[in-house]
Amino acid sequence: MRTITLPTVLVSVLFLTNGCSEPDVPTPPPPAVQFRTVEMREVATTFEFVARTRAREDTAIRAQVSGTITERSFQEGQYVDKGDLLYRIDPRPYEAALDSARADLSRARTNLEVFERDLARGIELQPDGFISASEIDKLRGNRDSGVAALEVAQAAVDKAEIDLGFTEIRAPFAGLTGRSQLSIGDLVSPSSDSLVTLVQNDPMLVDFDISEQTVAQSLLEDQERSLRGEDPITYTPRLQLVNGQFYPLPGTIEFANNRINPTTGTITVTAQFPNPDNLLLSGQFMRVFVQRGLKEERLLIPQSAVMEDMQGRYVYTIDPKDIVGRRNVSLGQREGVDWVVEAGLDQGNRVIVNGVQKVRPGMAVAATEVTAAPYTESDAPVKP
C-alpha cells in the first residue's frame, strides 16, 4: 500500500484551492447615450383651439307667393351669383292681377280728375251765389275721396308688381346651392318648406372659444403697449384640416363675442378665412392655431428627452464630466418635434435624447452629441 505524507496533502489542497478561486470581474463600461445641446431658435408663440366653420350667409330659400313651379334654373351644388334666377313660378295669375290693378288705378285717376274739375267750377260759382257752401263741402269731400281711392289703387298696383316679382325666385347672395326639395310642376306657397338652401362659403367664418383669463391677459398687454406708444399685438389664425394638413391661406380675427359664457367661462372668437376654391365647408370641425405677434428667440428641446413622474416633467442632463443629473422643466407649446422650454434649462445645457432608460442621476455615461432628433420631422404634426 502506498503511503501519502502530510506535505503532499498540503500541497494538493493548496493547489486545488488556488485553482477554484473566481477571477476578478471587470468593471462594465459606462452606458452610451446621445444628447442634444439646448439651443435658441426663432419660434412663433401659438395657441391651439378646437374650431368649427360657419358660413357667413346660410339661408333656406322659400316661396313668397303661391303657384306652380315652371322652371328651375340651376344644378344642385352649383355656384350661383347674387341675382341669378333659381326658380320661376307660373306668373300668369299675377300678370292678370297686375293688369286689373292698373285698370283700377286708371279709373281712380280719371275719377279724381273729374272731382277736381267739379270742385274748381264750384269755387268759381260760389261768389255769385250760384252754389251753396254745403255743396262746396260735398265737392271737396268727393275730391278727397278720389285722392284716397287713387292711393288705394296705386297700393294695389304696387302689391301686384311685388307679387309678380316674387314669381322669379333669385339668389339673395352669391353661394353654393344645395339639394332642390321641389321639382317642376310642384305647387308651392309661403307656408311650404324651403325650396333649396344657399350657403355663402367665401369667406368662411371659423368660431372657437378661448378662456376669459386669456382674454383678460391679452387686453392687459394691449393696454400696456398702448401706454408705451406701441401697436397692439397681432394675432394670425391658421387652420389645420381633418387630414392633418394646414389650410394654405391665413385668416384674420374678425370679432369676439360681447359676453362671457357663464357656464364654460369662455368667449367665442370668430376668424375669417378666404375660401375661393371652396375647400372649407360649413359645419366642419378642425383645429385653429393662432400665432401671437412675430417670432421670438426661445429655448427648444426634443420631445424624446422629456419624461414625466409624480413630480412633473423632467429631463436628464450631462455635466462637463459626463455625469447624469435631473432637471425638472416647465414646457410651453410644441414646435414640430421639439418643446419650448419655459423654465428649468439654460442655453448650452446637454440633455439626453437617446438612452434615457439606461441612466440614473449620478451615473457616468459615454455621451455622443447628435444634431437631429431621434425621429424625423415627418413623424410630427406639421406646424403652420
Short mmCIF file of C-alpha atoms in Angstrom, two decimals:
data_model
loop_
_atom_site.label_atom_id
_atom_site.label_comp_id
_atom_site.label_asym_id
_atom_site.label_seq_id
_atom_site.Cartn_x
_atom_site.Cartn_y
_atom_site.Cartn_z
CA MET A 1 0.00 0.00 0.00
CA ARG A 2 1.23 3.47 -0.97
CA THR A 3 1.83 5.93 1.84
CA ILE A 4 0.82 9.65 1.40
CA THR A 5 2.80 12.01 3.52
CA LEU A 6 1.40 15.19 5.14
CA PRO A 7 3.41 17.63 2.99
CA THR A 8 2.00 16.02 -0.12
CA VAL A 9 -1.59 16.52 1.14
CA LEU A 10 -0.98 20.17 1.99
CA VAL A 11 0.45 20.86 -1.44
CA SER A 12 -2.55 19.21 -3.10
CA VAL A 13 -5.05 21.22 -1.02
CA LEU A 14 -3.32 24.50 -1.81
CA PHE A 15 -3.24 23.61 -5.46
CA LEU A 16 -6.94 22.80 -5.54
CA THR A 17 -7.83 25.92 -3.59
CA ASN A 18 -5.95 28.24 -5.89
CA GLY A 19 -7.32 26.50 -8.93
CA CYS A 20 -11.02 27.07 -7.87
CA SER A 21 -10.83 30.79 -6.94
CA GLU A 22 -13.07 33.18 -9.02
CA PRO A 23 -11.29 35.62 -11.37
CA ASP A 24 -11.68 39.41 -10.85
CA VAL A 25 -14.90 40.76 -12.57
CA PRO A 26 -14.06 43.67 -14.94
CA THR A 27 -15.91 46.96 -14.38
CA PRO A 28 -18.62 47.46 -17.09
CA PRO A 29 -18.18 50.45 -19.36
CA PRO A 30 -20.47 53.46 -18.80
CA PRO A 31 -23.71 53.30 -20.80
CA ALA A 32 -23.67 55.00 -24.17
CA VAL A 33 -26.16 57.84 -24.62
CA GLN A 34 -26.84 60.54 -27.17
CA PHE A 35 -27.54 64.12 -26.23
CA ARG A 36 -28.67 67.38 -27.78
CA THR A 37 -27.45 70.79 -26.76
CA VAL A 38 -30.23 73.13 -25.71
CA GLU A 39 -30.39 75.90 -28.27
CA MET A 40 -32.30 79.06 -29.03
CA ARG A 41 -34.45 79.25 -32.14
CA GLU A 42 -36.97 81.67 -33.55
CA VAL A 43 -40.40 80.41 -32.61
CA ALA A 44 -43.82 81.95 -33.05
CA THR A 45 -45.99 81.68 -29.96
CA THR A 46 -49.15 79.85 -30.99
CA PHE A 47 -52.34 78.80 -29.25
CA GLU A 48 -54.35 75.78 -30.35
CA PHE A 49 -58.14 75.61 -30.21
CA VAL A 50 -60.91 73.35 -31.45
CA ALA A 51 -62.90 75.26 -34.04
CA ARG A 52 -65.95 74.91 -36.23
CA THR A 53 -66.56 76.50 -39.61
CA ARG A 54 -69.65 78.60 -40.22
CA ALA A 55 -70.89 80.15 -43.44
CA ARG A 56 -71.25 83.91 -43.38
CA GLU A 57 -74.65 83.53 -45.03
CA ASP A 58 -76.72 80.35 -44.86
CA THR A 59 -80.37 80.63 -45.82
CA ALA A 60 -83.33 78.47 -46.80
CA ILE A 61 -84.95 79.82 -49.95
CA ARG A 62 -88.75 79.87 -49.68
CA ALA A 63 -91.61 80.89 -51.94
CA GLN A 64 -93.24 84.26 -51.22
CA VAL A 65 -96.34 83.60 -53.35
CA SER A 66 -98.45 80.58 -54.22
CA GLY A 67 -98.27 78.88 -57.60
CA THR A 68 -96.83 76.13 -59.72
CA ILE A 69 -93.08 75.85 -60.33
CA THR A 70 -92.48 76.09 -64.07
CA GLU A 71 -88.68 76.39 -64.17
CA ARG A 72 -85.56 75.51 -62.18
CA SER A 73 -82.50 77.35 -63.48
CA PHE A 74 -79.61 75.77 -61.54
CA GLN A 75 -77.92 72.45 -60.98
CA GLU A 76 -77.78 71.13 -57.43
CA GLY A 77 -74.45 72.04 -55.85
CA GLN A 78 -73.87 74.77 -58.41
CA TYR A 79 -72.25 78.10 -57.52
CA VAL A 80 -74.60 80.98 -58.33
CA ASP A 81 -74.08 84.72 -58.30
CA LYS A 82 -76.24 87.22 -56.50
CA GLY A 83 -79.42 87.84 -58.51
CA ASP A 84 -79.24 84.62 -60.54
CA LEU A 85 -82.63 83.01 -61.23
CA LEU A 86 -83.24 79.87 -59.17
CA TYR A 87 -86.95 79.07 -59.70
CA ARG A 88 -89.83 80.52 -61.68
CA ILE A 89 -93.44 80.25 -60.51
CA ASP A 90 -96.22 80.44 -63.11
CA PRO A 91 -96.58 84.24 -63.48
CA ARG A 92 -99.86 84.35 -65.45
CA PRO A 93 -102.25 84.77 -62.50
CA TYR A 94 -100.10 87.57 -61.14
CA GLU A 95 -99.78 89.27 -64.52
CA ALA A 96 -103.57 89.27 -64.74
CA ALA A 97 -103.86 90.66 -61.22
CA LEU A 98 -101.41 93.42 -62.12
CA ASP A 99 -103.37 94.33 -65.25
CA SER A 100 -106.57 94.53 -63.18
CA ALA A 101 -104.88 96.70 -60.56
CA ARG A 102 -103.56 99.04 -63.22
CA ALA A 103 -107.04 99.37 -64.69
CA ASP A 104 -108.43 100.25 -61.26
CA LEU A 105 -105.65 102.80 -60.88
CA SER A 106 -106.53 104.40 -64.21
CA ARG A 107 -110.21 104.54 -63.21
CA ALA A 108 -109.37 106.13 -59.87
CA ARG A 109 -107.16 108.69 -61.56
CA THR A 110 -109.93 109.60 -64.01
CA ASN A 111 -112.50 109.94 -61.21
CA LEU A 112 -110.14 112.19 -59.26
CA GLU A 113 -109.71 114.43 -62.28
CA VAL A 114 -113.50 114.76 -62.55
CA PHE A 115 -113.85 115.56 -58.83
CA GLU A 116 -111.12 118.19 -59.04
CA ARG A 117 -112.79 119.88 -62.06
CA ASP A 118 -116.18 119.90 -60.29
CA LEU A 119 -114.63 121.47 -57.22
CA ALA A 120 -112.86 124.09 -59.30
CA ARG A 121 -116.12 125.11 -61.07
CA GLY A 122 -117.97 125.24 -57.76
CA ILE A 123 -115.38 127.54 -56.27
CA GLU A 124 -115.76 129.85 -59.32
CA LEU A 125 -119.57 129.97 -58.96
CA GLN A 126 -119.71 130.42 -55.21
CA PRO A 127 -119.02 134.22 -55.13
CA ASP A 128 -122.06 134.84 -57.40
CA GLY A 129 -124.30 132.73 -55.16
CA PHE A 130 -124.95 130.04 -57.74
CA ILE A 131 -123.77 127.29 -55.32
CA SER A 132 -124.12 126.91 -51.60
CA ALA A 133 -121.40 126.32 -49.08
CA SER A 134 -122.74 122.84 -48.34
CA GLU A 135 -122.44 121.90 -51.98
CA ILE A 136 -118.85 123.14 -51.96
CA ASP A 137 -118.16 120.93 -48.95
CA LYS A 138 -119.67 117.99 -50.79
CA LEU A 139 -117.46 118.66 -53.81
CA ARG A 140 -114.40 118.84 -51.57
CA GLY A 141 -115.42 115.55 -49.97
CA ASN A 142 -115.69 113.93 -53.39
CA ARG A 143 -112.27 115.25 -54.28
CA ASP A 144 -110.74 113.92 -51.04
CA SER A 145 -112.39 110.54 -51.55
CA GLY A 146 -110.94 110.47 -55.07
CA VAL A 147 -107.47 111.13 -53.68
CA ALA A 148 -107.84 108.29 -51.21
CA ALA A 149 -109.20 105.94 -53.89
CA LEU A 150 -106.23 106.79 -56.09
CA GLU A 151 -103.81 105.95 -53.28
CA VAL A 152 -105.59 102.63 -52.67
CA ALA A 153 -105.43 101.80 -56.36
CA GLN A 154 -101.73 102.72 -56.50
CA ALA A 155 -101.02 100.50 -53.49
CA ALA A 156 -102.85 97.63 -55.22
CA VAL A 157 -100.66 98.10 -58.29
CA ASP A 158 -97.52 98.14 -56.15
CA LYS A 159 -98.58 94.92 -54.41
CA ALA A 160 -99.42 93.24 -57.71
CA GLU A 161 -95.99 94.21 -59.08
CA ILE A 162 -94.30 92.82 -55.95
CA ASP A 163 -96.26 89.57 -56.18
CA LEU A 164 -95.35 89.25 -59.85
CA GLY A 165 -91.71 89.85 -58.96
CA PHE A 166 -91.87 87.04 -56.39
CA THR A 167 -92.68 84.58 -59.18
CA GLU A 168 -88.98 84.79 -60.04
CA ILE A 169 -87.01 83.41 -57.09
CA ARG A 170 -83.46 84.74 -57.28
CA ALA A 171 -80.31 84.22 -55.23
CA PRO A 172 -80.07 86.88 -52.49
CA PHE A 173 -76.27 86.48 -52.42
CA ALA A 174 -73.53 84.52 -54.18
CA GLY A 175 -73.05 81.00 -52.88
CA LEU A 176 -73.43 77.25 -53.32
CA THR A 177 -76.84 75.73 -53.83
CA GLY A 178 -77.90 72.58 -52.03
CA ARG A 179 -80.37 69.89 -52.94
CA SER A 180 -83.60 71.05 -54.56
CA GLN A 181 -86.55 69.97 -52.43
CA LEU A 182 -89.19 70.55 -55.12
CA SER A 183 -89.44 69.84 -58.81
CA ILE A 184 -91.06 71.44 -61.83
CA GLY A 185 -94.84 71.12 -61.56
CA ASP A 186 -94.97 71.17 -57.77
CA LEU A 187 -97.37 73.60 -56.14
CA VAL A 188 -95.77 75.92 -53.58
CA SER A 189 -96.95 78.60 -51.20
CA PRO A 190 -95.45 80.80 -48.48
CA SER A 191 -96.28 78.06 -45.96
CA SER A 192 -94.36 75.40 -47.91
CA ASP A 193 -90.99 74.07 -46.80
CA SER A 194 -87.81 75.57 -48.23
CA LEU A 195 -87.13 75.06 -51.92
CA VAL A 196 -83.33 74.89 -51.58
CA THR A 197 -80.58 76.07 -49.24
CA LEU A 198 -77.97 78.60 -50.31
CA VAL A 199 -74.65 78.88 -48.49
CA GLN A 200 -72.02 81.59 -48.88
CA ASN A 201 -68.69 79.82 -48.33
CA ASP A 202 -66.35 82.63 -49.34
CA PRO A 203 -65.24 84.00 -47.00
CA MET A 204 -65.66 81.25 -44.40
CA LEU A 205 -66.10 82.07 -40.72
CA VAL A 206 -64.47 79.96 -38.00
CA ASP A 207 -65.65 80.06 -34.38
CA PHE A 208 -63.54 78.94 -31.42
CA ASP A 209 -63.69 79.51 -27.66
CA ILE A 210 -60.90 80.96 -25.52
CA SER A 211 -60.78 81.28 -21.76
CA GLU A 212 -61.66 84.51 -20.02
CA GLN A 213 -58.19 84.52 -18.42
CA THR A 214 -56.63 84.59 -21.89
CA VAL A 215 -58.91 87.45 -22.90
CA ALA A 216 -58.07 89.43 -19.77
CA GLN A 217 -54.33 88.89 -20.26
CA SER A 218 -54.49 89.95 -23.90
CA LEU A 219 -56.43 93.12 -23.06
CA LEU A 220 -53.96 93.98 -20.29
CA GLU A 221 -50.96 93.52 -22.58
CA ASP A 222 -52.54 95.68 -25.27
CA GLN A 223 -53.28 98.36 -22.69
CA GLU A 224 -49.65 98.35 -21.53
CA ARG A 225 -48.40 98.52 -25.11
CA SER A 226 -50.74 101.43 -25.81
CA LEU A 227 -49.33 103.34 -22.83
CA ARG A 228 -45.85 102.79 -24.26
CA GLY A 229 -46.99 104.06 -27.65
CA GLU A 230 -46.73 100.62 -29.26
CA ASP A 231 -49.15 98.95 -31.64
CA PRO A 232 -51.49 96.24 -30.33
CA ILE A 233 -50.40 92.63 -30.60
CA THR A 234 -51.44 90.99 -33.86
CA TYR A 235 -52.95 87.51 -33.94
CA THR A 236 -52.85 85.42 -37.12
CA PRO A 237 -55.05 82.28 -37.26
CA ARG A 238 -54.24 79.21 -39.36
CA LEU A 239 -56.46 76.18 -39.88
CA GLN A 240 -55.45 72.52 -39.62
CA LEU A 241 -57.69 70.33 -41.76
CA VAL A 242 -59.05 66.96 -40.67
CA ASN A 243 -56.32 65.18 -42.69
CA GLY A 244 -53.61 66.91 -40.63
CA GLN A 245 -52.56 69.33 -43.36
CA PHE A 246 -52.78 73.07 -42.93
CA TYR A 247 -55.07 75.25 -44.99
CA PRO A 248 -52.80 77.32 -47.24
CA LEU A 249 -54.41 80.71 -46.65
CA PRO A 250 -54.10 82.57 -43.32
CA GLY A 251 -57.14 84.18 -41.75
CA THR A 252 -57.89 87.31 -39.77
CA ILE A 253 -59.58 87.74 -36.41
CA GLU A 254 -62.93 89.36 -37.17
CA PHE A 255 -64.52 89.88 -33.75
CA ALA A 256 -65.07 88.43 -30.29
CA ASN A 257 -68.47 87.92 -28.76
CA ASN A 258 -69.74 90.65 -26.44
CA ARG A 259 -70.17 88.43 -23.38
CA ILE A 260 -68.54 85.57 -21.49
CA ASN A 261 -70.33 82.23 -21.38
CA PRO A 262 -71.02 81.84 -17.62
CA THR A 263 -71.22 78.05 -17.90
CA THR A 264 -67.84 77.48 -19.55
CA GLY A 265 -66.01 80.68 -18.64
CA THR A 266 -65.07 81.20 -22.30
CA ILE A 267 -65.72 83.74 -25.00
CA THR A 268 -66.34 82.88 -28.65
CA VAL A 269 -63.92 84.42 -31.15
CA THR A 270 -64.68 84.49 -34.87
CA ALA A 271 -61.99 84.42 -37.55
CA GLN A 272 -62.46 84.89 -41.26
CA PHE A 273 -60.69 82.84 -43.96
CA PRO A 274 -60.75 83.41 -47.71
CA ASN A 275 -62.20 80.34 -49.43
CA PRO A 276 -62.02 80.94 -53.19
CA ASP A 277 -61.82 77.22 -54.07
CA ASN A 278 -64.50 76.10 -51.58
CA LEU A 279 -62.07 73.80 -49.75
CA LEU A 280 -63.79 74.74 -46.50
CA LEU A 281 -67.38 73.67 -45.93
CA SER A 282 -69.77 74.98 -43.33
CA GLY A 283 -70.07 72.85 -40.19
CA GLN A 284 -66.61 71.26 -40.27
CA PHE A 285 -64.73 70.62 -37.02
CA MET A 286 -60.99 71.34 -37.17
CA ARG A 287 -58.19 72.95 -35.21
CA VAL A 288 -57.15 76.56 -35.38
CA PHE A 289 -53.64 77.72 -34.46
CA VAL A 290 -53.43 81.38 -33.56
CA GLN A 291 -49.97 82.94 -33.88
CA ARG A 292 -49.30 85.72 -31.39
CA GLY A 293 -47.22 88.54 -32.82
CA LEU A 294 -43.90 87.81 -34.54
CA LYS A 295 -41.36 85.05 -33.97
CA GLU A 296 -39.14 85.26 -30.88
CA GLU A 297 -35.99 83.52 -29.68
CA ARG A 298 -36.98 80.58 -27.43
CA LEU A 299 -35.21 77.57 -25.87
CA LEU A 300 -36.07 74.25 -27.53
CA ILE A 301 -35.53 70.62 -26.53
CA PRO A 302 -36.58 67.42 -28.32
CA GLN A 303 -39.78 65.79 -27.16
CA SER A 304 -37.90 62.48 -26.83
CA ALA A 305 -35.85 63.94 -23.98
CA VAL A 306 -38.88 64.69 -21.81
CA MET A 307 -40.15 62.26 -19.16
CA GLU A 308 -42.80 62.61 -16.50
CA ASP A 309 -43.42 61.29 -12.99
CA MET A 310 -45.25 62.37 -9.85
CA GLN A 311 -43.08 65.49 -9.64
CA GLY A 312 -43.92 66.56 -13.17
CA ARG A 313 -41.90 66.70 -16.36
CA TYR A 314 -38.14 66.37 -16.26
CA VAL A 315 -35.06 65.65 -18.39
CA TYR A 316 -31.68 64.03 -17.78
CA THR A 317 -28.72 66.32 -18.36
CA ILE A 318 -25.00 65.67 -18.66
CA ASP A 319 -22.44 67.90 -16.93
CA PRO A 320 -18.92 68.63 -18.31
CA LYS A 321 -17.63 65.43 -16.60
CA ASP A 322 -20.33 63.33 -18.32
CA ILE A 323 -22.23 62.76 -15.06
CA VAL A 324 -26.02 62.46 -15.32
CA GLY A 325 -28.27 64.91 -13.48
CA ARG A 326 -32.00 65.54 -13.36
CA ARG A 327 -33.73 68.82 -14.19
CA ASN A 328 -37.43 69.48 -13.68
CA VAL A 329 -38.75 71.58 -16.53
CA SER A 330 -41.75 73.72 -17.37
CA LEU A 331 -42.72 73.38 -21.01
CA GLY A 332 -44.73 75.54 -23.36
CA GLN A 333 -46.01 74.80 -26.82
CA ARG A 334 -44.84 72.13 -29.22
CA GLU A 335 -42.75 73.22 -32.17
CA GLY A 336 -42.53 70.35 -34.66
CA VAL A 337 -40.67 67.57 -32.78
CA ASP A 338 -39.48 69.94 -30.06
CA TRP A 339 -40.86 71.54 -26.91
CA VAL A 340 -40.49 75.19 -25.99
CA VAL A 341 -38.83 75.42 -22.56
CA GLU A 342 -40.40 77.96 -20.22
CA ALA A 343 -38.19 77.21 -17.19
CA GLY A 344 -35.68 74.67 -15.85
CA LEU A 345 -32.94 74.76 -18.50
CA ASP A 346 -30.42 77.21 -19.90
CA GLN A 347 -28.91 77.60 -23.32
CA GLY A 348 -25.97 75.21 -23.71
CA ASN A 349 -27.26 72.52 -21.33
CA ARG A 350 -26.86 68.99 -22.67
CA VAL A 351 -29.98 66.81 -22.46
CA ILE A 352 -30.09 63.07 -23.15
CA VAL A 353 -32.32 62.16 -26.08
CA ASN A 354 -31.31 58.53 -26.62
CA GLY A 355 -30.64 56.05 -23.84
CA VAL A 356 -32.66 57.74 -21.09
CA GLN A 357 -33.92 54.33 -19.92
CA LYS A 358 -30.35 53.21 -19.12
CA VAL A 359 -29.27 56.05 -16.80
CA ARG A 360 -29.93 57.41 -13.35
CA PRO A 361 -28.79 60.64 -11.69
CA GLY A 362 -25.16 60.46 -10.62
CA MET A 363 -24.10 57.88 -13.23
CA ALA A 364 -21.20 58.41 -15.59
CA VAL A 365 -22.03 57.95 -19.26
CA ALA A 366 -20.33 57.79 -22.61
CA ALA A 367 -22.01 60.70 -24.34
CA THR A 368 -22.27 61.39 -28.06
CA GLU A 369 -23.85 64.52 -29.46
CA VAL A 370 -26.49 64.30 -32.16
CA THR A 371 -27.68 67.20 -34.25
CA ALA A 372 -31.09 65.79 -35.20
CA ALA A 373 -33.95 64.34 -33.21
CA PRO A 374 -34.16 60.52 -32.93
CA TYR A 375 -37.23 60.64 -35.13
CA THR A 376 -37.88 62.65 -38.25
CA GLU A 377 -39.92 65.76 -38.71
CA SER A 378 -42.38 63.76 -40.79
CA ASP A 379 -43.40 61.85 -37.67
CA ALA A 380 -44.69 65.01 -36.03
CA PRO A 381 -47.71 67.16 -36.91
CA VAL A 382 -46.99 69.83 -39.47
CA LYS A 383 -46.86 73.27 -37.94
CA PRO A 384 -48.25 76.31 -39.74
#
